[in-house]
Amino acid sequence: MNMPGSDLLTMTGIVKEFPGVRALDGVDLDVRAGEVHCLLGQNGAGKSTLIRVLTGAHQPDAGTIRLNDEPVQLNSPTAAIERGIAAIYQELDLVPELTVAENIFLGNEPSRFGFSRAHEATTKAREILAGLGHAEIPTHRTVGSLPAAGQQVVSMARALSRDARLIVMDEPSAVLDPEEVSNLFRVIRGLTERGVAVVYISHRLEEIRQIGNRVTVLKDGATVATGLDARDTPTRELIRLMTGRSIEYVFPPRNEIPTTAPVILEVINLSRPGEFAGIEFSVRAGEIVGLAGLVGSGRSEVLETVYGARRPATGFVKVDGVALRPGRVQAAVKAGIGLAPEERKSQALLLDEAVYKNITVSTLGRFASAGFLNNHAEREAAAKLTRTLDVRPVGVDQPVRNLSGGNQQKVVLARWLLRDCRVLLLDEPTRGVDVGARSEIYTLIRTLAANGVAIVLVSSEVEEVLGLSDRVVVLREGRSVHTGPAQAIDEHQVLDLVMEGSAV
Amino acid sequence: MSEDITTPETTPSTQATVTPPATRNSARLMRSGVGRNLGLVVALVVLCIVGVITAGDTFATGANVLTILRLAAVIGVVSVGMTFVITGGGIDLSVGAMVALASVWATTLATQQLAADFHWIFMVTTALVVGAACGLVNGLLVAYGKIVPFIATLAMLAAARGLAEIISDRKTQIITVNSFVDFFGGSLLGVPVLVWIFLLVAAAGWVVLNRTTFGRRTFAVGGNAEAARLAGIKVQRHTVALYVLAGLCCGIAAVMLMARTTTGSSTHGQLYELDAIAAVVIGGTLLSGGRGTIVGTVIGVLIFTTLNNVFTLNNLSISAQSVAKGAIIVVAVLLQQRLARSSNT
Amino acid sequence: MSEDITTPETTPSTQATVTPPATRNSARLMRSGVGRNLGLVVALVVLCIVGVITAGDTFATGANVLTILRLAAVIGVVSVGMTFVITGGGIDLSVGAMVALASVWATTLATQQLAADFHWIFMVTTALVVGAACGLVNGLLVAYGKIVPFIATLAMLAAARGLAEIISDRKTQIITVNSFVDFFGGSLLGVPVLVWIFLLVAAAGWVVLNRTTFGRRTFAVGGNAEAARLAGIKVQRHTVALYVLAGLCCGIAAVMLMARTTTGSSTHGQLYELDAIAAVVIGGTLLSGGRGTIVGTVIGVLIFTTLNNVFTLNNLSISAQSVAKGAIIVVAVLLQQRLARSSNT
Amino acid sequence: GNTPKAEENAGNAPANQAAVKNDEPGKKVKIGFSAPAADHGWMGAITKATQAEAKKYSDVELVVAEGTNDVNLQISQVETFINQKVDAIVLLPFDGAALTPVATKAMEAGITVINVDREFDSPFAARTTVLGDNHGMGVSAGTYICDQLKGKKDAVVAEIAGIDSLPLTQDRSKGFKEALADCGLKVNNRVAAEFTVESGEKAAANLLQAAPKIDAIWNHDDDQGVGVMAAIKNSGRKEFFVVGGAGSANVMRDIKSGSSLLKATVIYPSTQGADGIRLARLLVQKKALGDLVEVEVPRTVQLYAPVVTKDNVDQYLPTAFES
Ligand SMILES: Nc1ncnc2c1ncn2[C@@H]1O[C@H](COP(=O)(O)OP(=O)(O)OP(=O)(O)O)[C@@H](O)[C@H]1O
Ligand SMILES: Nc1ncnc2c1ncn2[C@@H]1O[C@H](COP(=O)(O)OP(=O)(O)OP(=O)(O)O)[C@@H](O)[C@H]1O
Ligand SMILES: [Mg+2]
Ligand SMILES: [Mg+2]
C-alpha cells in the first residue's frame, strides 16, 4: 500500500473524441493514496468518460496516465483491474440473470480447476455485503429482481471484492437515501484509512463536503480547477466553476392552492402483498404531494400501481372521482395520468432512438394527422424542451445512448413535461441531474402545478421532497406513517419517521 | 444478440454538436438514407460489376434486370412484412407456410369457380384474408399467450403447411382463371405488374415505418417493450398488428407466386423464413428489435437475388455456388461495416 | 424478443427476503431444477400417457424407449452445443451443415484408410477437428469480424454444405471400417453407446454451464456483454470458445450419425438448426441470451422425439401430424407457463 | 370381396388381370411405410398412391410415418416399425446407403423389407427392390433430343435438374450427358431446381437469361415443370422444345394438345410405392407374382422409363399421376 498523501494516479492531457464530439479535451487529474477525490461538473462535462478512460473501457486519443509515477497503458478493463483499479459505473453494469454472489465475483470467481466454488463465493459475498451494512440482501437472488438501490449495493460490493487501491465511484448515491449514503460514507472512510484512494462523483454538493478531501472541476471536457479543498471552497464558487454562471440553489416559492381546488387523484386503500399496504392519499389540482421514505419502502411500487403498471391486490385509484380499471396502463393514460419512471434505462429510454423521438413517444398523436407524423413539429417541440432543460449536446437527432447520464434523465423528464397530463407521477426526477438543470426542473414542476396539474413526487433526497412538495406522505416498509403539510415537518423528523416510525 | 459486444467506439454515432443546419440536414440524409446503407449499396454495385465482367452480354440487359426484379419481388414482399415483425422485437418463422396455405386456399376449385364466375379479386381476397388470419393467430399467441415468437411461429409453420397439404391433397393446383394470370403476369409501362406490387409494398412499408405513428411505435415496442408500455403504448395490440401485417404480406406474396407459377401448392414458399430473415438482417435491421430499415431490406433482397442470377449466368456448379455464397456474404458484411464506420468519422 | 412484454407480475419473482434457510433451500431447488422445468416435465409425461393409451403395447416397451433415446441422441448433442451459444447471446444456423461436413470429411477414402490401418479414432478425431474448426471460423467472424451471428453462421451453413458436396462429390460415402460401426453401434450395459454419449455430453454440458467459471461467464456474456467486458471478462475470446464448443458438439453428432447410418453424406443434418433451436427455446433458454438450461434442452429434445414416435405409432395422416404438432407445441408451452407461474406464487 | 375396388383412377396401376387370383384375401398383413418429406409433387403422389393401394385390400393394414429428410428420424421410424412387429416395411429411403443398416436389422428381425426407388447398398437389406430407372430416364431424354435435333451440330441444349444433392439426379444427368454425347451434343447450360413448382420457375427464369438461344430443354421433373413452363411463358420465348420427366397427367395433356412447347416426357412411375405394397403383401402371404412362372417374387423389379410423345400419350395418360 502507498503512504497516504503520495501521488497514486496522474492523468495529464487526456483527450477523447467520439465521432463529432470532443468529450475530453485535455483533462488533468491527480489522485493521492488515501484521499477521496471528488470530480465535479455539469451533465455532459465528461466525468464518466474520464472514468471510463481510467478503467480501460475507453481508449484515450491523447494524454498519459501514470500510476505510482510509472506510465501505464490501460487498453482493456482487464489491464486496469490488474493494476488495482476498480469502478462502480454510473449505468449499473450488472448481469440481471446472474445471482448477487455471481455478480459480485464476475470475472474473478472463486474457483478450483475452473470449477466455481459456489459456497466460498456465497460466504465471501455475505461478508462483503455485511461490511456494506446490507447483510439482508440474499446472495442467491438474481440481480434483476433487486430494486435499483439493491443493485447499487451489489455494484459496490463488486468493486470492494477486488483488492483495489483505487476505486472510482460514478454517482453511487444517485439512487440512495440519506441512510444509505451515510452507510456508504462509512465504507469509504474505512477504505481510505487503509490507504485506498477513492474518486467520487456526485451532483450533491453537500456530499462532497462531508466525504471529500480535494475537488477537481470539469467543464466542457476540460479541467477548470484542480486541488480545491472540498470543505472550504464556497458552494457559489464551485457552481460558478462548473456552470460558468451563478445559480440560486434554492427551491422556487410555493403557489397558494385555493381550498376550492378540486381533488383530482384519489388513492384508496391500495395494497400489494409484500410491497405496500393500505396506502391512501389524494392530490388536488395544483398540488404537489411528496412521497418520502427509505429505499425499499415501496414508493416506486405505489407509483407504478397508481399508473396501472402493477395490479393492486386491494384498493383502487380514482381520477376526478371515477375509479380506474385496476392494472391497466391504458386506463390511467386515458384518464390523464403520466409516470416518469425511476429506472431510465430499463423503464423509459429507447436508447438507440434519437432524442426527439424519445421525447415525443407518448405524445405522438399530437404530431400526427391521419397517422402521419409531422417530423418538423416533433423536432421543434422537443428542441424547445431540451433548451429549457439544458440538454447537452443541443441537437435532438443524436441517439440517446450517446448522452451523459444526467442528460438522459432530462430526456425522460422532457417526455412527460411535453404531455399535457392532469396527474403527473415523478419518480426520482432529478436523479443524476446537475445543480444548474436541477433548479430549472424545480421551476418547471412548480409551473406545471401552478397550471393545475396534480403532481406526486418521489425522491430519495428528503430536502427535495420537503422543498418542492405542498404535502408529504412518509412511507415506512410499505405503510404510510405520516401525512401532512411539508412546511410542518423538517428533514430530521422525516428521517426519524422513516427509521423508527415513532417520532412527531 | 452479441453484436452488442462491439466496443462503444464502434457504435454508429452522429454529427457534431455545432454543425450548422445545412450541413446537419445533409448529414442527416447521409446517415438515414444512403449513408447507413452505403456499404450495402457498394456491395450490390460490386456484385453488378462482377456480373457485367463475367457475363456482360446477358447480365446488363433490360430483360435480365427485369428477371432479377421479378425474382426479388415475391421474397421482397415477404421481407417487408418480416422487417416490421423483427423491428418490433419478434420473429416470424411461418412466412413460407403462410404463403403456401394462402396460395392453396386461393386456388381451390371453389375459389377458382367464384373467380371465374365473377372476378379474380375473389382469389386475391382469399389469399390476403388467409394470410392475415394466420398472422392474427401468431400475434395473439405471442402477445396474449405470451409464447416466445420463435416457438409460436414455429408451431404455425407446422400447422399451416399441414393444413395446406390437407386442403390441396398435396396436389399442385393449377390456376385456370386466365384473367388472373393475365393481369398479374402482365406489364405496366414495360415493368411487370409483380415488380410494381413489390415497389408499392416497399414504398408503403417505408412510409408506414418511418412516417407514421404506427412505425414509430414499432421501434419503441421493439427497442424497449417495458418503456413502451409505460409510455402508454398498447404493446400487446401493437404486437398483434405487426404479425397481421406480416401475414398480409405473405398473402400478397402468395398472389404473386400464384401468378408467377400459375399454381397454388403446399410446397410453395419453402425456407422463405430463412431467406427473408437473412435479407432483413443483412439489410441492417437488428434481430433483437428496435432498429429496422426497409431500404436495407430491399437492398438485402436484391443482393441475394443478384447473387443467384450471377451464379446462374456463369453456369457455376451448385456446390461451388454455396461456398461462394458463404464467402460473399461475409465479405459484403465486412465491407459494409468498414464503410459505415468510415462514413461516420 | 417480445417475451419482455410480460407485465411485471409474470416475471418469475422470488421468495421474501426473510425466509428461513430451510424453506429457502427447498424453494431454490424447486425453482432451479424441477420447478422451473415442471411444466416441461408435465408436458412430456402427458405425451407419454397419450402414447401408452393409444399404443400401449409397443410404446411402453424397453425397445421403444431406446428407439426414442437413440433418435434424441444425435439432435440432443447438437442442442447442448446450441444451448451454450444461445445462452451466450448468439445463434448458430450452421449446425446441420457442420454435421454434414464433419461426416463427409471423416469418411473420405483417405481417412477411412487411415482408420482401417490404425484405429477408428482417426475418423472420430477428424470429425471433431472439422466441427471445431468450423466453429472457430464462426466464432472469429462473430467476435472479431463483428458480423451478426445470424448472418455469419448462415454464411457458414452455405459454405460448409457446399464444401461437403464438393468433397463427397455429392455421393453418399459408405463406412467400411467395421470396428468403428461395431463400437458406436453397440451397447454398454444394455444401453446403446449413442445414448451413453448423449448422456455424457448432456451431463458435461450441465456441469460446465452451472458449475464452472466458464459457464457463469457464458451467462454474463449473453446477459450483458458490456458488463461482462467491464468486469474483465474477455468477451470476444469467450464468444469464440462458445462457437467452437457448438462446432465440437456437431463433430460428435456427426460421429453418432455416421455410426447410425454407416455413411457420411452432404445431406446429413438437414434442418438440424431449426430442430435444435426449437428444442433449446422450448426448454426455456432465452433466445436473447443470458438465460439457459441444459435440463430444459434435454427435455425439449425428448418432447419433440417422443411426439414423432407417438405419431408414427398411431398412424396419423402425415398432414394431420403437422397440424397436430403445431397445436401440441402451443398447448405444451401454455401449460408450462401456467405451471411456472403457479409454482411461483 | 377383396378385389381392388373399381378404379376411379387415383393414379394407380391398371388392374393387373392376371393377378386376380392373388387378390383373394389372405392372412392379415401389417405394413409400415416411410418416405422422404413430401416437399414436391412426385413424392406426394408416391405416398398417395401407396395409401390408395393399401386401401384396396381388406387384409392390408398400412402404418404411415411422417415424411422426413432427416435420415436419423427415418431410421427411428423403421425402428419403431420393428418395435411394432409389422409384417413388412415398404421403405423409400431419403438416402439408400444411410438406411441400409436399419433395413438390415428389420430383415434380421424377420420383417419383409421392400426397397423403393432409392437403392440400399446391401443385398441383405431388402427382400425385393422396386426401382425406377434414373439413368435410363436421362438416356431416354437425351436420345429423344438427339433424334429431334439431328443434324444440328451446334444446337444448344439446356438441362433443369432436380435436387442436385440426390444420387438420382446425378444418375439422370449422367445418362442424359452420355446419350447427348453419342450424337455429338452436350449440355450447354445446366441449372438445378428443387422439384417444386416455385423452384422450377426460379431456375428456369435465370436459365432463360443465361442462354439467349436454346434448342432443347430437358427438365427432370414435371412438377417443377409447371413452374418451368410458367417462366417460359413469361419470357415469351418459343425457339425451343421442352422434354419433361416423371410423367404427370398435366404434362401428358399438354403433349396431347400439341400446342405446347412440351413435346415429350420421360416416365418415372409414381406407382413404385404402390407396387411395393402389392409385393409386400404377396411376400408375406407367400404368393407368387401372377404373370411369372417363377414361384418366388423377384429380387429386383426395375420399372421402365419410356418416352411419351403425342403419338403414344393415350397409352400412358390413364396411369399418370396428378401432381
Ligand atoms: N459513446 C458516445 N458517443 C458519442 N458521444 C458520447 C458518447 N459517450 C459520451 N458522449 C458524450 O460525451 C460527453 C461527456 O459525457 P459523460 O458521460 O462523460 O458526461 P458526465 O460528465 O458523466 O455527465 P453526467 O453528469 O450527466 O453523468 C457528452 O457530451 C456525451 O454526449
Ligand atoms: N437494498 C435492498 N435489498 C433487498 N431488497 C430490497 C432493497 N431495497 C428494497 N428492496 C425490496 O424492494 C421492495 C421495494 O423497493 P423499491 O425500490 O420499489 O422502494 P422505493 O421506496 O421505491 O425505493 P427507491 O427510492 O429506491 O425506488 C421492498 O419491498 C424490498 O423488499
Ligand atoms: Mg456521468
Ligand atoms: Mg423507487
Short mmCIF file of N, CA and C in Angstrom, two decimals, chain D residues 38-114:
data_model
loop_
_atom_site.label_atom_id
_atom_site.label_comp_id
_atom_site.label_asym_id
_atom_site.label_seq_id
_atom_site.Cartn_x
_atom_site.Cartn_y
_atom_site.Cartn_z
N ALA D 38 -42.75 -34.97 -48.22
CA ALA D 38 -43.49 -34.74 -49.46
C ALA D 38 -43.34 -33.29 -49.87
N ASP D 39 -42.06 -32.87 -50.02
CA ASP D 39 -41.87 -31.47 -50.35
C ASP D 39 -41.90 -31.23 -51.85
N HIS D 40 -42.29 -32.21 -52.60
CA HIS D 40 -42.56 -31.98 -54.02
C HIS D 40 -43.62 -32.95 -54.53
N GLY D 41 -44.13 -32.63 -55.68
CA GLY D 41 -45.32 -33.31 -56.17
C GLY D 41 -45.15 -34.81 -56.36
N TRP D 42 -44.03 -35.22 -56.92
CA TRP D 42 -43.87 -36.64 -57.20
C TRP D 42 -43.87 -37.43 -55.91
N MET D 43 -43.19 -36.89 -54.90
CA MET D 43 -43.12 -37.60 -53.63
C MET D 43 -44.51 -37.66 -52.99
N GLY D 44 -45.26 -36.57 -53.16
CA GLY D 44 -46.64 -36.57 -52.66
C GLY D 44 -47.45 -37.65 -53.36
N ALA D 45 -47.26 -37.76 -54.67
CA ALA D 45 -48.00 -38.73 -55.47
C ALA D 45 -47.65 -40.15 -55.04
N ILE D 46 -46.39 -40.39 -54.78
CA ILE D 46 -45.94 -41.71 -54.33
C ILE D 46 -46.70 -42.13 -53.08
N THR D 47 -46.71 -41.24 -52.09
CA THR D 47 -47.36 -41.56 -50.82
C THR D 47 -48.85 -41.80 -51.02
N LYS D 48 -49.44 -40.93 -51.83
CA LYS D 48 -50.87 -41.04 -52.05
C LYS D 48 -51.22 -42.37 -52.73
N ALA D 49 -50.45 -42.69 -53.76
CA ALA D 49 -50.72 -43.93 -54.49
C ALA D 49 -50.53 -45.13 -53.58
N THR D 50 -49.53 -45.05 -52.71
CA THR D 50 -49.28 -46.16 -51.79
C THR D 50 -50.46 -46.36 -50.85
N GLN D 51 -50.94 -45.24 -50.29
CA GLN D 51 -52.07 -45.35 -49.36
C GLN D 51 -53.31 -45.87 -50.08
N ALA D 52 -53.53 -45.37 -51.30
CA ALA D 52 -54.70 -45.80 -52.06
C ALA D 52 -54.62 -47.29 -52.35
N GLU D 53 -53.43 -47.77 -52.67
CA GLU D 53 -53.26 -49.18 -53.00
C GLU D 53 -53.58 -50.06 -51.77
N ALA D 54 -53.07 -49.60 -50.63
CA ALA D 54 -53.27 -50.38 -49.41
C ALA D 54 -54.75 -50.47 -49.07
N LYS D 55 -55.47 -49.38 -49.33
CA LYS D 55 -56.91 -49.35 -49.01
C LYS D 55 -57.68 -50.40 -49.79
N LYS D 56 -57.15 -50.80 -50.95
CA LYS D 56 -57.89 -51.73 -51.79
C LYS D 56 -57.97 -53.12 -51.19
N TYR D 57 -57.05 -53.39 -50.29
CA TYR D 57 -57.03 -54.75 -49.76
C TYR D 57 -57.54 -54.77 -48.33
N SER D 58 -58.52 -55.58 -48.09
CA SER D 58 -59.07 -55.63 -46.74
C SER D 58 -58.10 -56.31 -45.80
N ASP D 59 -57.12 -57.04 -46.34
CA ASP D 59 -56.20 -57.75 -45.45
C ASP D 59 -54.89 -56.99 -45.23
N VAL D 60 -54.85 -55.72 -45.70
CA VAL D 60 -53.64 -54.93 -45.50
C VAL D 60 -53.91 -53.79 -44.54
N GLU D 61 -53.07 -53.69 -43.53
CA GLU D 61 -53.14 -52.53 -42.64
C GLU D 61 -51.86 -51.73 -42.83
N LEU D 62 -52.01 -50.46 -43.21
CA LEU D 62 -50.83 -49.66 -43.52
C LEU D 62 -50.56 -48.66 -42.40
N VAL D 63 -49.31 -48.62 -41.97
CA VAL D 63 -48.89 -47.62 -40.99
C VAL D 63 -47.95 -46.66 -41.70
N VAL D 64 -48.32 -45.37 -41.74
CA VAL D 64 -47.51 -44.40 -42.48
C VAL D 64 -46.78 -43.47 -41.53
N ALA D 65 -45.50 -43.34 -41.72
CA ALA D 65 -44.72 -42.43 -40.88
C ALA D 65 -44.59 -41.08 -41.57
N GLU D 66 -44.38 -40.07 -40.76
CA GLU D 66 -44.23 -38.72 -41.31
C GLU D 66 -43.03 -38.66 -42.25
N GLY D 67 -43.25 -38.05 -43.42
CA GLY D 67 -42.15 -37.94 -44.37
C GLY D 67 -41.05 -37.07 -43.80
N THR D 68 -39.82 -37.47 -44.04
CA THR D 68 -38.73 -36.70 -43.46
C THR D 68 -37.48 -36.76 -44.31
N ASN D 69 -36.70 -35.70 -44.29
CA ASN D 69 -35.42 -35.69 -44.98
C ASN D 69 -34.26 -35.87 -44.01
N ASP D 70 -34.58 -36.19 -42.77
CA ASP D 70 -33.55 -36.42 -41.77
C ASP D 70 -33.38 -37.92 -41.61
N VAL D 71 -32.24 -38.45 -42.07
CA VAL D 71 -32.05 -39.89 -42.05
C VAL D 71 -32.15 -40.45 -40.64
N ASN D 72 -31.72 -39.65 -39.68
CA ASN D 72 -31.79 -40.10 -38.29
C ASN D 72 -33.23 -40.38 -37.90
N LEU D 73 -34.12 -39.48 -38.26
CA LEU D 73 -35.53 -39.67 -37.94
C LEU D 73 -36.10 -40.85 -38.71
N GLN D 74 -35.71 -40.98 -39.96
CA GLN D 74 -36.27 -42.08 -40.76
C GLN D 74 -35.81 -43.42 -40.20
N ILE D 75 -34.56 -43.47 -39.75
CA ILE D 75 -34.07 -44.70 -39.13
C ILE D 75 -34.93 -45.04 -37.92
N SER D 76 -35.22 -44.03 -37.12
CA SER D 76 -36.00 -44.32 -35.92
C SER D 76 -37.42 -44.73 -36.26
N GLN D 77 -37.93 -44.24 -37.39
CA GLN D 77 -39.26 -44.68 -37.82
C GLN D 77 -39.24 -46.18 -38.14
N VAL D 78 -38.19 -46.59 -38.82
CA VAL D 78 -38.08 -48.02 -39.14
C VAL D 78 -37.94 -48.83 -37.86
N GLU D 79 -37.14 -48.27 -36.92
CA GLU D 79 -37.01 -48.95 -35.63
C GLU D 79 -38.37 -49.08 -34.94
N THR D 80 -39.16 -48.03 -35.05
CA THR D 80 -40.49 -48.08 -34.45
C THR D 80 -41.34 -49.17 -35.11
N PHE D 81 -41.22 -49.28 -36.43
CA PHE D 81 -41.95 -50.35 -37.13
C PHE D 81 -41.51 -51.71 -36.60
N ILE D 82 -40.20 -51.84 -36.38
CA ILE D 82 -39.71 -53.12 -35.87
C ILE D 82 -40.31 -53.39 -34.49
N ASN D 83 -40.31 -52.34 -33.66
CA ASN D 83 -40.90 -52.49 -32.32
C ASN D 83 -42.36 -52.88 -32.40
N GLN D 84 -43.03 -52.35 -33.42
CA GLN D 84 -44.46 -52.63 -33.58
C GLN D 84 -44.71 -54.02 -34.15
N LYS D 85 -43.63 -54.68 -34.57
CA LYS D 85 -43.71 -56.02 -35.16
C LYS D 85 -44.61 -56.03 -36.39
N VAL D 86 -44.39 -55.11 -37.30
CA VAL D 86 -45.13 -55.14 -38.57
C VAL D 86 -44.64 -56.34 -39.36
N ASP D 87 -45.42 -56.74 -40.37
CA ASP D 87 -45.02 -57.89 -41.18
C ASP D 87 -44.06 -57.47 -42.29
N ALA D 88 -44.27 -56.25 -42.78
CA ALA D 88 -43.43 -55.80 -43.89
C ALA D 88 -43.23 -54.30 -43.80
N ILE D 89 -42.13 -53.85 -44.38
CA ILE D 89 -41.86 -52.43 -44.43
C ILE D 89 -41.59 -52.03 -45.87
N VAL D 90 -42.34 -51.06 -46.35
CA VAL D 90 -42.04 -50.51 -47.67
C VAL D 90 -41.29 -49.21 -47.42
N LEU D 91 -40.06 -49.18 -47.89
CA LEU D 91 -39.18 -48.09 -47.49
C LEU D 91 -38.63 -47.36 -48.71
N LEU D 92 -39.00 -46.09 -48.80
CA LEU D 92 -38.39 -45.23 -49.79
C LEU D 92 -37.42 -44.35 -49.01
N PRO D 93 -36.16 -44.74 -48.97
CA PRO D 93 -35.23 -44.04 -48.09
C PRO D 93 -34.85 -42.68 -48.63
N PHE D 94 -34.60 -41.74 -47.72
CA PHE D 94 -34.08 -40.45 -48.18
C PHE D 94 -32.71 -40.67 -48.79
N ASP D 95 -31.94 -41.54 -48.15
CA ASP D 95 -30.61 -41.86 -48.65
C ASP D 95 -30.45 -43.37 -48.49
N GLY D 96 -30.38 -44.08 -49.60
CA GLY D 96 -30.37 -45.54 -49.57
C GLY D 96 -29.29 -46.10 -48.67
N ALA D 97 -28.08 -45.59 -48.83
CA ALA D 97 -26.96 -46.14 -48.07
C ALA D 97 -27.16 -45.93 -46.58
N ALA D 98 -27.70 -44.78 -46.22
CA ALA D 98 -27.82 -44.45 -44.80
C ALA D 98 -28.87 -45.30 -44.11
N LEU D 99 -29.85 -45.77 -44.85
CA LEU D 99 -30.91 -46.56 -44.24
C LEU D 99 -30.60 -48.06 -44.29
N THR D 100 -29.48 -48.41 -44.93
CA THR D 100 -29.16 -49.83 -45.09
C THR D 100 -29.03 -50.57 -43.75
N PRO D 101 -28.31 -50.01 -42.76
CA PRO D 101 -28.16 -50.79 -41.53
C PRO D 101 -29.48 -51.11 -40.85
N VAL D 102 -30.36 -50.12 -40.79
CA VAL D 102 -31.61 -50.37 -40.08
C VAL D 102 -32.52 -51.30 -40.88
N ALA D 103 -32.45 -51.21 -42.19
CA ALA D 103 -33.24 -52.12 -43.02
C ALA D 103 -32.74 -53.54 -42.81
N THR D 104 -31.42 -53.68 -42.74
CA THR D 104 -30.84 -55.00 -42.49
C THR D 104 -31.34 -55.54 -41.15
N LYS D 105 -31.39 -54.64 -40.18
CA LYS D 105 -31.86 -55.03 -38.85
C LYS D 105 -33.31 -55.53 -38.93
N ALA D 106 -34.11 -54.82 -39.73
CA ALA D 106 -35.50 -55.23 -39.88
C ALA D 106 -35.58 -56.61 -40.52
N MET D 107 -34.77 -56.82 -41.55
CA MET D 107 -34.76 -58.13 -42.23
C MET D 107 -34.37 -59.22 -41.24
N GLU D 108 -33.36 -58.89 -40.43
CA GLU D 108 -32.90 -59.88 -39.44
C GLU D 108 -34.00 -60.17 -38.43
N ALA D 109 -34.85 -59.18 -38.20
CA ALA D 109 -35.96 -59.38 -37.25
C ALA D 109 -37.12 -60.13 -37.92
N GLY D 110 -36.92 -60.58 -39.15
CA GLY D 110 -37.92 -61.38 -39.82
C GLY D 110 -38.98 -60.56 -40.53
N ILE D 111 -38.70 -59.27 -40.74
CA ILE D 111 -39.66 -58.42 -41.42
C ILE D 111 -39.28 -58.31 -42.89
N THR D 112 -40.27 -58.41 -43.73
CA THR D 112 -40.01 -58.30 -45.17
C THR D 112 -39.84 -56.84 -45.55
N VAL D 113 -38.68 -56.49 -46.06
CA VAL D 113 -38.44 -55.10 -46.43
C VAL D 113 -38.49 -54.96 -47.95
N ILE D 114 -39.29 -54.05 -48.40
CA ILE D 114 -39.33 -53.73 -49.83
C ILE D 114 -38.68 -52.37 -50.01
#
